[in-house]
Amino acid sequence: MVIKSDEQGSNVSTPTKRIRWATQRVTGPNERRIRQSIRDRFQNRKTTPAEKKRQSGDTSHLDGITEEPEESETGDGQELSGRRIHFNIPLPDAAKDEDGHPIARYERNKIRTAKYTPLSFVPKNLWFQFHNVANIYFLFVILLGIYWIFGNPNPALSSVPLIVILFLTAIKDAIEDWRRTVLDNELNNAPTHRLVDWNNVNSSEDNISLWRRIKKATTHSIISTYKAWTFKRKSNAAGGKSYTQRALDENRPSVETRQSHRASVFSIQSGTSEDGIKMTPVPSPQPEAGQHLHNDKLAVNDRPTTSFSFEHHENAPPANGHISPAGQPDKEYVPKFYGSIMDPFKQVPGKARFKSDHWKNVQVGDFVRIYNEDQIPADVVVLSTSDPDGQCYVETKNLDGETNLKVRQALHCSRTMKHAKDCEKASFVIESEPPNVNLYQYSGAARWTQRDARKPEEPGTEMAEPISINNLLLRGCSLRNTDWVLGVVVYTGRETKIMLNSGITPSKRSRIARDLNRYVVYNFVVLFCMCLVSGIVQGVTWAKSSTSSDFFEYGSIGGRSAMDGFITFWSCVILFQNLVPISLYISLEIIKTAQAFFIYSDTWMYYERIDYPCTPKSWNISDDLGQIEYIFSDKTGTLTQNVMEFKKCTINGVPYGEAYTEAQAGMQRRQGIDIEAEGAKVHKQIAEDRVKMLQDLRKMHANPYLHDHELTFVAPDFVNDLAGLSGVEQKTANKEFMLALALCHTVITERTPGDPPKLEFKAQSPDEAALVATARDCGFTVMGRSNDSIILNVLGQEQEFTVLNTLEFNSSRKRMSAIIRMPNGKIILYCKGADSVIYSRLRPGEQSQLRRLTGEHLEMFAREGLRTLCIACKELAEEEYQMWNREHDLAAAAIVDREDKLEAVSDAIERELTLLGGTAIEDRLQDGVPDAIALLGDAGIKLWVLTGDKVETAINIGFSCNLLNNDMDLIVFKIEDEKLETAEAELDRHLETFGLKGSDEELQVARKDHRAPKPTHAIVIDGDSLKLVLENQLRQKFLLLCKQCKSVLCCRVSPSQKAAVVRMVKNGLDVMTLSVGDGANDVAMIQEADVGVGIAGEEGRQAVMSSDYAIGQFRYLQRLILVHGRWSYRRLAETIANFFYKNIVWTFALFWYQIYNNFDVTYLFDYTYILLVNLAFTSLPVIFMGILDQDVSDKVSLAVPQLYRRGIERKEWTSLKFWTYMLDGIYQSVICYYMGHFLFAPAKFVTSNGLTINDRPRVGVFIACATIVVVNTYVLINMYRWDWLILLLTAISILLIWFWTGVYTAFSSSLQFYKAAPQVFGQLSFWAMVLLTAGVCLLPRFAAKAFQKLYLPRDIDIIREQVRQGKFQHLDRYEAYVPPGKLPSAASSEVSEPAKLHQRGGKALDDDERPIYPPSIANTGTTHNPRSQTGSDGTDYTGHRPSVEQRPRASFERPIRPSFDRMRDSMDRIRPSFEASNDFTSAALLTRLESSHSGTASRRHGHGSSSLR
């Protein structure tokens, strides 16, 4: 098959259709292999992984591109290993089992992120709960107590605490998991349209396993029971159906029967032009009468088939409107014959129809029809679309958080398919690679037998067409700007790419909960020792003869001393059971539930725009929020709004535009400038310039598409120059520049009717939309497309420009070009791209002055945190273009190495360009992001950015977020040859800078060092290089290098790489990690981190579904971590320590009593005391300590973020603290017991009525009451916050034992305990002993705390003293406190309510009101230290040149341009940034850069990769 081209070389070119060949991610040469680690993940699947990809052919050169022979269409001629999916073709015998069912089993499309099902909840939940050692222990004690021989007086009653704990925990887990189940059901039951009443041979409805039948029956029975119960309760209520039920019952109208809410500028008032699509059960309406759309430049005889292209009318003139010199239209372009998968001779029953069905019923091999705005239910190969060119547009925000549109193509062989009957006629096989995690690659092939309709007797020809990622719609994406898409399903459920990248929902446990088992084991050791001593002593004692027991005992139960000791051992296990705190676990569950409620109720983390509070989805890890040391963040949609705004440009050496960015404000803050005053002044100037520019624009042209509130490019001088006030040359340059912006793009125009009408641009990237929108605002409006033309309104005059070719952007080219035939017949190539790439392709020896000026302007723009692009053009001769176009057609028709050949052809034409200027676009950060990052940095938290964006974008955002500054040495880690040896040498070289070698000893030191690294270095690494350094032999060196860097930015990384980086840091450094993101590509790292946070912004919610906490904006992290996280961690640590303490006091008091009864396991206390001590007598104070205790307020926590560092260093819960409390408890147990013991030792205890109260139960009341008073008072002493509620709860807990004793002993059923309360409480000695015992027990603890606070104060002690001294009273002026120096940025256009400052008084903060911080935290945002390593920063950190005061200078002998001159003057006061010596937009290096790609056309090596070093 050979493409026919114009052999005559006519003077007028034939316009070719735009080919979107570069929308996929271009990979490195070694990335064509699936990594072994990924293959290992799927090695147990039924389908084996592909061993290799298709072999690439010889490298094609421009002068030798030839079309492959027909037999090589599929690549290497071999069948792809993986799966074969048959459509209307019987399965071969080898693919069927003995019952005739398909051997291949594919995953269901039903997904489950919940951990439980109705059938598995009870056993699985019990399995998880009995991971707690204490639960296993108490189950054993209950089973032990069943046997009377061990002396348990009431075995049934002793099981109640464990049953209550298991039940309450199960309820909590059920509620938590039910939310995930509801979201799963909403997704699984979402409607889609799939083909029914036809035979899908790839699956069998009868081939359902027995286990699945049982699960379905169980689920259906539970649902039926629930519905019946609900119906019974609401029998009198009005009935109605849910949306899902209505969607299943009603017929969905076809595309022709429904009116779109928005239409293209060329589709208004148009009729239908084709038969309706056959749906169920009502057929679509027949074609309506044609309507016409008239335009000065466009006459259309029929409606457009889509909102963005026209079908070529049979009698219409050529689309480009050009006539050859002979007066005849150009020779018709003969397209390549791709064949058709539809068999023209196949007889079909015609019963197939598309029916609305649930997502969960979609199977591999199904035909599905997807409509505009619908989500993709599975991974689908596109067969046809509503666009005649086979194009469709998808939004991938659920995958990557971006709302920009991606172009996907239908297979050429199936583009004529439209109806259900066409699906029945299609006979083909898809050979697909096995499921894998790569979101940017797919390899497959469609094979069929091509029949000639004119020759029915011939058998047909075998044909094939390759399938790439451009033909695949991924599950989770949404269809946009396309009426419908017809496709076939290749992957379902857990085998879809989005689910493979998500992983399974992990069951997370907090670090304290994991450590808790270790300390419970310590208690087991203590318990074992106590029981062993008791057993040995009791056995030895009973073995002695001639003792009083011979006269008073009737023999032992065991009969011999060894057996007596054995029985005593297990009896002591029951007696001392309180030593292992079973109530601790249920108390922790109560505390964590309350903490989750407080987090949910925090109004300062409520995002009003989407009505979303901070939502805890995992309640049991709140204490982990107080120990976070590393945060891993996505960029797009997480740090940024993904909203691009055109701010500045430079044209013909003249800078235009006014802006005040976050990065500029951050730079000025480091220089000590008052950014509030500076920001207010600049914004006032910008507002005045905006008004003037709008007035001037409307004077020049009454643009109906200019909306005042949408104008982002503020430059009145640009309008003056466009009007010619600065001369013809600058006017022409400005017009040519705006034409380039309006023509060099792939934007789709949508028109919303109104007065005036509104044009909306849909682009593959938000950058493109911003460029086109600015051109519109300046009077160069893109009205739409007609076939291969773009209609522009140029300052009020409509003109048609023919798009001959579009060479799109990708990550390796870093540029995009459009070849345009102008209305005057000239052919112009417009090119936009990265500055280094464009500069290397400029015409050598020309425009030296313009290059220097433009490079200087671009450097200024980049330092302001703006994303820069260069714009260039080139005029092509007709003959030159014709020759190049023939080579381009051949490359576009290639099947093997198509992308490489197209890139080589494109590179040949994009040379010897003429520089027009550059643009600067701001990717707006979310409100408060730089301040939140700075505050987290002050707390000692390190932030890494893991993004799929390119390196340049990440660097810009790094500056905007203050992650990067001008004093940092930037390490751009990029391994060109992708060899491990090269990567290792590069790592060694950088490690030498820090005096490291990457040894194990250095890693051990790094794990103990929690200090923030010096702000001198930062790392930027791309995905290909990251893949190398994550290998086992290099991972440790890379980790140690990153540990020394203040900031780490990983770019172009896949979801699995994000998770690998988190795993490397979490396990390698043994630190607590938090991941935050908003898209499905962030799910893997969210689940891998100790804490996962999902951003529930205006993008997709996939990350939220899999997260532990969901927030509306990134800035809420500072409050979630620094306030709630720190509180939760400190509260939990103190609660657990006090729990162990109080159990030690109680249990050892029993143990000391055993010494005096030969360890015969006699109960000193009444058995109800033993059951109620943890349940009632001591539970409330320690529980409310974990819920309400507060060392400092939330405002102080944010004002002094360095208080958080104790959590990073894990100093609140340590082994030393545990053993200190244990020893303190043992000491106090001695005092509690022996105070009562020595009170009764003289044996002279006779009451006033002559009766003694020295029997065991009454002595137990003396000791028990004193112990309860001591324990509760001790807990109160350890609290920071004493208010009326805490004091009341402590008093209630203490009085509760008096209340219970009085009530219980008032009844004769208490037996020997009867009347014990009045007898004991009536004795003065009882009250004296209680008070004396409490004083002696608590005195050491009180003295130790006083000594520590006076002579060894911690940071929190000093801050609390300052709070009492009133040095933080200024915080009360604000409703929501924002730390000084961390105010809402003056560059921010909008700050939502919780982040705003509400000052109650107008007085400024005096110096004497500022806190005096302790030495360990002195460097804060309120006490500036220019050389701080742990504070905010300082531009004088290293030895750069001193500040030089210079007067502001006007630029280029033109009127002063405030923004540019202000920025330039600011740059003169600091040392040259790292761009001067690194790969970034340095003006000096751009000026020196040779035009390495402007030579001969045959030079192609290194294109797009010129180094600026």
Coordinates of C-alpha atoms in Angstrom, one line a residue, residues 910-1318:
E910 CA 11.6 23.2 12.4
R911 CA 14.9 24.8 11.7
E912 CA 16.3 28.3 10.8
L913 CA 13.4 29.9 12.6
T914 CA 12.9 33.6 13.2
L915 CA 12.3 34.6 16.8
L916 CA 9.1 36.5 17.6
G917 CA 9.2 36.7 21.4
G918 CA 8.2 34.7 24.5
T919 CA 5.2 34.2 26.8
A920 CA 4.9 33.9 30.6
I921 CA 2.0 32.0 32.1
E922 CA 1.2 31.6 35.8
D923 CA -0.1 28.3 37.1
R924 CA -1.9 29.7 40.0
L925 CA -1.2 28.1 43.3
Q926 CA -4.0 27.2 45.7
D927 CA -4.5 29.9 48.3
G928 CA -2.0 29.8 51.1
V929 CA 0.2 27.1 49.7
P930 CA 3.6 28.9 50.1
D931 CA 2.7 29.9 53.6
A932 CA 1.5 26.4 54.5
I933 CA 4.8 24.9 53.1
A934 CA 6.9 27.4 55.0
L935 CA 5.0 26.7 58.2
L936 CA 5.4 23.0 57.8
G937 CA 9.1 23.5 57.1
D938 CA 9.4 25.5 60.3
A939 CA 7.9 22.5 62.1
G940 CA 10.7 20.3 60.7
I941 CA 8.6 18.6 58.1
K942 CA 10.3 17.9 54.7
L943 CA 8.2 18.2 51.6
W944 CA 8.9 16.3 48.4
V945 CA 6.9 16.9 45.2
L946 CA 6.1 13.9 43.0
T947 CA 4.5 15.0 39.8
G948 CA 3.9 13.7 36.3
D949 CA 4.7 17.1 34.9
K950 CA 7.8 18.1 33.1
V951 CA 11.0 19.3 34.9
E952 CA 10.6 22.9 33.9
T953 CA 7.1 23.1 35.3
A954 CA 8.1 21.5 38.5
I955 CA 11.0 24.0 38.9
N956 CA 8.6 26.9 38.4
I957 CA 6.2 25.6 41.0
G958 CA 9.1 25.0 43.3
F959 CA 9.9 28.7 43.2
S960 CA 6.3 29.7 43.6
C961 CA 6.0 27.5 46.6
N962 CA 9.3 28.7 48.1
L963 CA 10.6 25.1 48.0
L964 CA 13.4 26.5 45.8
N965 CA 15.2 29.8 46.2
N966 CA 18.0 31.6 44.5
D967 CA 20.6 30.5 47.1
M968 CA 20.1 26.8 46.4
D969 CA 22.4 24.7 44.3
L970 CA 20.0 22.8 42.1
I971 CA 21.0 19.2 41.3
V972 CA 19.3 18.3 38.0
F973 CA 19.6 14.5 38.0
K974 CA 19.2 13.2 34.4
I975 CA 20.9 10.1 33.1
E976 CA 21.0 10.4 29.3
D977 CA 22.3 6.9 28.5
E978 CA 20.1 5.2 31.1
K979 CA 22.9 3.0 32.5
L980 CA 23.3 2.1 36.1
E981 CA 27.0 2.7 36.0
T982 CA 26.4 6.3 34.9
A983 CA 23.8 6.8 37.6
E984 CA 26.1 5.4 40.3
A985 CA 28.9 7.7 39.2
E986 CA 26.6 10.7 39.3
L987 CA 25.4 9.8 42.7
D988 CA 29.0 9.3 44.0
R989 CA 29.9 12.7 42.6
H990 CA 27.1 14.5 44.4
L991 CA 27.6 12.5 47.6
E992 CA 31.2 13.7 47.8
T993 CA 29.9 17.2 48.1
F994 CA 28.5 16.3 51.5
G995 CA 31.4 14.1 52.5
L996 CA 29.3 10.9 52.1
K997 CA 29.9 7.5 50.5
G998 CA 26.5 5.8 50.9
S999 CA 27.6 3.3 53.5
D1000 CA 25.4 1.4 55.9
E1001 CA 26.9 3.3 58.8
E1002 CA 25.9 6.6 57.2
L1003 CA 22.4 5.3 56.8
Q1004 CA 22.2 4.4 60.5
V1005 CA 23.3 7.9 61.4
A1006 CA 20.7 9.4 59.0
R1007 CA 17.9 7.4 60.6
K1008 CA 18.6 8.9 63.9
D1009 CA 19.1 12.5 62.6
H1010 CA 15.7 14.2 62.3
R1011 CA 17.1 17.7 61.8
A1012 CA 16.0 19.7 58.7
P1013 CA 18.7 19.8 56.0
K1014 CA 20.5 23.0 55.3
P1015 CA 18.8 25.1 52.6
T1016 CA 21.7 24.9 50.2
H1017 CA 20.8 22.1 47.8
A1018 CA 17.7 20.8 46.0
I1019 CA 17.3 17.8 43.7
V1020 CA 15.2 17.6 40.5
I1021 CA 15.0 14.1 38.9
D1022 CA 12.9 12.8 36.1
G1023 CA 11.1 9.4 35.9
D1024 CA 13.6 7.7 33.7
S1025 CA 16.5 8.5 36.0
L1026 CA 14.4 7.7 39.0
K1027 CA 13.8 4.2 37.7
L1028 CA 17.6 3.7 37.7
V1029 CA 18.3 5.1 41.2
L1030 CA 15.5 3.0 42.7
E1031 CA 17.3 -0.2 41.8
N1032 CA 18.6 -2.1 44.9
Q1033 CA 22.2 -1.2 44.4
L1034 CA 21.6 2.5 44.1
R1035 CA 18.6 3.1 46.3
Q1036 CA 20.6 3.7 49.5
K1037 CA 22.9 6.2 47.9
F1038 CA 20.0 8.1 46.4
L1039 CA 18.2 8.2 49.7
L1040 CA 21.3 9.6 51.6
L1041 CA 21.7 12.2 48.9
C1042 CA 18.1 13.3 49.2
K1043 CA 18.4 13.4 53.0
Q1044 CA 21.0 16.2 52.6
C1045 CA 18.8 18.3 50.3
K1046 CA 16.2 20.8 51.4
S1047 CA 13.8 20.0 48.6
V1048 CA 13.3 17.1 46.3
L1049 CA 11.2 17.3 43.1
C1050 CA 10.5 14.1 41.1
C1051 CA 9.1 14.8 37.7
R1052 CA 7.6 12.6 35.0
V1053 CA 7.0 9.8 37.5
S1054 CA 4.4 7.1 37.2
P1055 CA 2.0 6.2 40.0
S1056 CA 4.0 3.1 40.9
Q1057 CA 7.2 5.2 41.0
K1058 CA 5.5 7.6 43.4
A1059 CA 4.6 4.7 45.7
A1060 CA 8.2 3.3 45.4
V1061 CA 9.7 6.7 46.5
V1062 CA 7.4 6.8 49.5
R1063 CA 8.3 3.2 50.4
M1064 CA 12.0 4.0 50.0
V1065 CA 11.9 6.9 52.5
K1066 CA 9.4 5.2 54.9
N1067 CA 11.4 2.0 55.2
G1068 CA 14.9 3.3 54.6
L1069 CA 14.8 6.1 57.1
D1070 CA 12.2 4.6 59.5
V1071 CA 10.1 7.8 59.5
M1072 CA 6.5 8.7 59.4
T1073 CA 5.3 9.7 55.9
L1074 CA 2.2 11.4 54.6
S1075 CA 1.1 11.5 50.9
V1076 CA -1.3 14.1 49.5
G1077 CA -2.9 14.1 46.1
D1078 CA -6.1 14.6 44.2
G1079 CA -6.1 12.2 41.2
A1080 CA -6.2 8.4 40.7
N1081 CA -2.5 8.5 39.8
D1082 CA -1.9 9.5 43.5
V1083 CA -3.8 6.6 45.0
A1084 CA -0.7 4.2 45.1
M1085 CA 1.4 6.7 47.1
I1086 CA -1.6 7.6 49.3
Q1087 CA -2.0 4.0 50.2
E1088 CA 1.7 3.4 50.6
A1089 CA 2.2 6.2 53.1
D1090 CA 1.5 6.0 56.8
V1091 CA -1.2 8.6 56.3
G1092 CA -2.9 9.3 53.0
V1093 CA -4.7 12.6 52.4
G1094 CA -6.9 13.2 49.4
I1095 CA -7.7 16.6 48.0
A1096 CA -11.5 16.7 47.4
G1097 CA -11.2 19.8 45.2
E1098 CA -13.1 20.5 42.0
E1099 CA -11.2 17.6 40.2
G1100 CA -11.8 13.9 40.5
R1101 CA -12.5 12.1 43.8
Q1102 CA -10.6 8.9 43.2
A1103 CA -7.9 9.9 45.6
V1104 CA -10.5 10.8 48.3
M1105 CA -12.0 7.3 48.0
S1106 CA -8.7 5.7 48.9
S1107 CA -7.4 8.2 51.5
D1108 CA -7.4 8.3 55.2
Y1109 CA -8.3 12.0 55.4
A1110 CA -10.0 14.1 52.8
I1111 CA -9.5 17.9 52.7
G1112 CA -10.7 20.6 50.4
Q1113 CA -7.4 22.5 50.0
F1114 CA -3.7 21.9 50.6
R1115 CA -3.4 24.7 53.1
Y1116 CA -5.6 22.8 55.6
L1117 CA -2.8 20.3 56.1
Q1118 CA -1.0 22.8 58.4
R1119 CA -4.0 22.8 60.8
L1120 CA -4.6 19.0 60.4
I1121 CA -1.0 18.2 61.2
L1122 CA 0.3 21.0 63.5
V1123 CA -2.8 21.3 65.6
H1124 CA -4.9 18.1 65.5
G1125 CA -2.0 15.8 64.8
R1126 CA 0.2 17.1 67.5
W1127 CA -2.7 17.2 70.0
S1128 CA -3.7 13.6 69.1
Y1129 CA -0.2 12.2 69.4
R1130 CA 0.6 13.9 72.7
R1131 CA -2.8 12.9 74.2
L1132 CA -2.5 9.3 73.1
A1133 CA 1.0 8.9 74.4
E1134 CA 0.1 10.3 77.8
T1135 CA -3.1 8.3 78.0
I1136 CA -1.4 5.0 77.3
A1137 CA 1.3 5.7 79.8
N1138 CA -1.3 6.5 82.5
F1139 CA -3.3 3.4 81.6
F1140 CA -0.3 1.2 82.2
Y1141 CA 0.5 3.0 85.4
K1142 CA -3.0 2.7 87.0
N1143 CA -3.2 -1.0 86.2
I1144 CA 0.2 -1.5 87.8
V1145 CA -0.9 0.2 91.0
W1146 CA -4.0 -1.8 91.3
T1147 CA -2.5 -5.2 90.4
F1148 CA 0.6 -5.0 92.5
A1149 CA -1.6 -4.0 95.5
L1150 CA -3.2 -7.4 95.1
F1151 CA 0.2 -9.0 94.7
W1152 CA 1.7 -7.6 97.9
Y1153 CA -1.3 -9.0 99.8
Q1154 CA -0.4 -12.5 98.5
I1155 CA 2.8 -12.4 100.4
Y1156 CA 0.9 -12.7 103.7
N1157 CA -1.4 -15.5 102.7
N1158 CA 1.2 -17.8 101.2
F1159 CA 0.1 -16.9 97.6
D1160 CA -3.1 -18.9 97.8
V1161 CA -4.8 -16.5 95.3
T1162 CA -7.1 -15.0 97.9
Y1163 CA -8.9 -11.9 96.6
L1164 CA -8.1 -8.8 98.7
F1165 CA -10.8 -6.8 96.9
D1166 CA -14.4 -7.7 96.3
Y1167 CA -14.7 -9.2 92.8
T1168 CA -16.9 -6.4 91.6
Y1169 CA -14.1 -4.0 92.3
I1170 CA -11.8 -6.0 90.0
L1171 CA -14.4 -5.9 87.2
L1172 CA -15.3 -2.2 87.7
V1173 CA -11.9 -0.7 88.3
N1174 CA -11.1 -0.1 84.6
L1175 CA -14.7 0.1 83.5
A1176 CA -15.9 2.8 85.9
F1177 CA -13.6 3.8 88.8
T1178 CA -10.6 5.0 86.7
S1179 CA -11.9 5.2 83.1
L1180 CA -13.3 8.7 82.7
P1181 CA -10.2 10.8 83.7
V1182 CA -7.8 8.9 81.5
I1183 CA -10.3 8.8 78.6
F1184 CA -11.0 12.5 78.7
M1185 CA -7.2 13.1 79.0
G1186 CA -7.0 11.6 75.5
I1187 CA -10.0 13.6 74.3
L1188 CA -9.7 17.1 75.8
D1189 CA -6.2 17.6 77.3
Q1190 CA -4.5 20.6 75.6
D1191 CA -1.0 21.9 76.4
V1192 CA -1.4 25.1 74.3
S1193 CA -4.2 26.4 72.1
D1194 CA -4.5 25.9 68.4
K1195 CA -3.4 29.5 67.7
V1196 CA -0.2 29.0 69.7
S1197 CA 0.4 25.7 68.0
L1198 CA 0.5 27.5 64.7
A1199 CA 2.4 30.4 66.0
V1200 CA 5.2 28.1 67.3
P1201 CA 5.3 25.2 64.8
Q1202 CA 8.6 24.1 66.2
L1203 CA 6.6 22.5 69.1
Y1204 CA 5.8 19.8 66.5
R1205 CA 9.3 18.5 66.5
R1206 CA 8.9 16.4 69.6
G1207 CA 6.5 14.3 67.5
I1208 CA 9.0 13.9 64.7
E1209 CA 11.6 12.8 67.2
R1210 CA 9.0 10.5 68.9
K1211 CA 9.8 11.8 72.3
E1212 CA 6.2 11.7 73.7
W1213 CA 6.1 7.9 73.7
T1214 CA 9.3 6.1 74.5
S1215 CA 10.5 3.0 76.3
L1216 CA 12.0 5.3 79.0
K1217 CA 8.6 6.9 79.6
F1218 CA 6.9 3.5 79.8
W1219 CA 9.3 2.1 82.4
T1220 CA 9.3 5.3 84.4
Y1221 CA 5.5 5.1 84.7
M1222 CA 5.7 1.4 85.5
L1223 CA 8.3 2.0 88.3
D1224 CA 6.2 4.9 89.6
G1225 CA 3.2 2.6 89.7
I1226 CA 5.1 -0.1 91.6
Y1227 CA 6.2 2.5 94.2
Q1228 CA 2.7 3.8 94.6
S1229 CA 1.2 0.3 94.9
V1230 CA 3.6 -0.4 97.8
I1231 CA 2.4 2.8 99.6
C1232 CA -1.2 2.0 98.9
Y1233 CA -1.1 -1.5 100.2
Y1234 CA 1.3 -1.1 103.2
M1235 CA -0.5 2.0 104.5
G1236 CA -3.6 -0.2 105.0
H1237 CA -1.5 -3.1 106.1
F1238 CA 0.3 -1.3 108.9
L1239 CA -2.9 0.3 109.9
F1240 CA -4.3 -3.2 110.8
A1241 CA -1.0 -4.9 111.8
P1242 CA -1.3 -4.2 115.5
A1243 CA -4.5 -6.2 115.6
K1244 CA -6.2 -3.6 117.9
F1245 CA -8.7 -2.3 115.3
V1246 CA -12.0 -2.3 117.3
T1247 CA -14.8 0.2 116.4
S1248 CA -16.9 2.2 118.8
N1249 CA -19.6 -0.5 119.0
G1250 CA -17.1 -3.1 120.0
L1251 CA -17.0 -4.9 116.7
T1252 CA -13.9 -5.3 114.6
I1253 CA -13.6 -4.4 110.8
N1254 CA -10.4 -6.1 110.2
D1255 CA -11.8 -8.8 108.0
R1256 CA -10.5 -9.2 104.4
P1257 CA -13.4 -7.4 102.5
R1258 CA -13.3 -4.4 104.7
V1259 CA -9.6 -4.1 104.7
G1260 CA -10.0 -4.2 100.9
V1261 CA -12.2 -1.2 101.0
F1262 CA -9.5 0.8 102.9
I1263 CA -6.9 0.0 100.3
A1264 CA -9.1 0.1 97.2
C1265 CA -10.5 3.6 98.0
A1266 CA -7.1 5.0 98.7
T1267 CA -5.8 3.5 95.4
I1268 CA -8.6 5.0 93.4
V1269 CA -8.0 8.4 94.9
V1270 CA -4.3 8.2 94.1
V1271 CA -4.7 7.0 90.6
N1272 CA -7.3 9.6 89.5
T1273 CA -5.4 12.4 91.2
Y1274 CA -2.2 11.2 89.5
V1275 CA -3.9 11.4 86.1
L1276 CA -5.1 14.9 86.9
I1277 CA -1.6 16.0 87.7
N1278 CA -0.4 14.8 84.4
M1279 CA -2.9 16.8 82.5
Y1280 CA -2.1 20.3 81.2
R1281 CA -5.6 21.6 81.0
W1282 CA -7.6 21.9 84.2
D1283 CA -11.1 23.2 83.6
W1284 CA -14.4 22.6 85.3
L1285 CA -15.3 19.6 83.2
I1286 CA -12.0 17.7 83.9
L1287 CA -12.2 18.4 87.6
L1288 CA -15.9 17.3 87.6
L1289 CA -15.1 14.0 85.8
T1290 CA -12.2 13.3 88.2
A1291 CA -14.4 13.9 91.2
I1292 CA -17.1 11.7 89.8
S1293 CA -14.7 8.9 89.2
I1294 CA -13.3 9.1 92.7
L1295 CA -16.8 9.3 94.3
L1296 CA -18.0 6.4 92.2
I1297 CA -16.3 3.8 94.3
W1298 CA -17.9 5.3 97.4
F1299 CA -21.3 5.2 95.6
W1300 CA -20.9 1.7 94.5
T1301 CA -19.7 0.4 97.9
G1302 CA -22.7 2.1 99.6
V1303 CA -25.3 0.8 97.2
Y1304 CA -23.8 -2.7 96.7
T1305 CA -23.3 -3.4 100.4
A1306 CA -26.8 -2.2 101.3
F1307 CA -28.2 -5.5 100.1
S1308 CA -27.8 -8.8 101.8
S1309 CA -26.9 -10.4 98.5
S1310 CA -23.4 -8.9 99.0
L1311 CA -23.0 -11.6 101.7
Q1312 CA -19.8 -11.0 103.7
F1313 CA -19.7 -7.5 102.2
Y1314 CA -23.0 -6.5 103.7
K1315 CA -23.0 -3.2 105.6
A1316 CA -19.3 -2.7 104.8
A1317 CA -19.8 0.9 103.6
P1318 CA -21.2 2.5 106.8

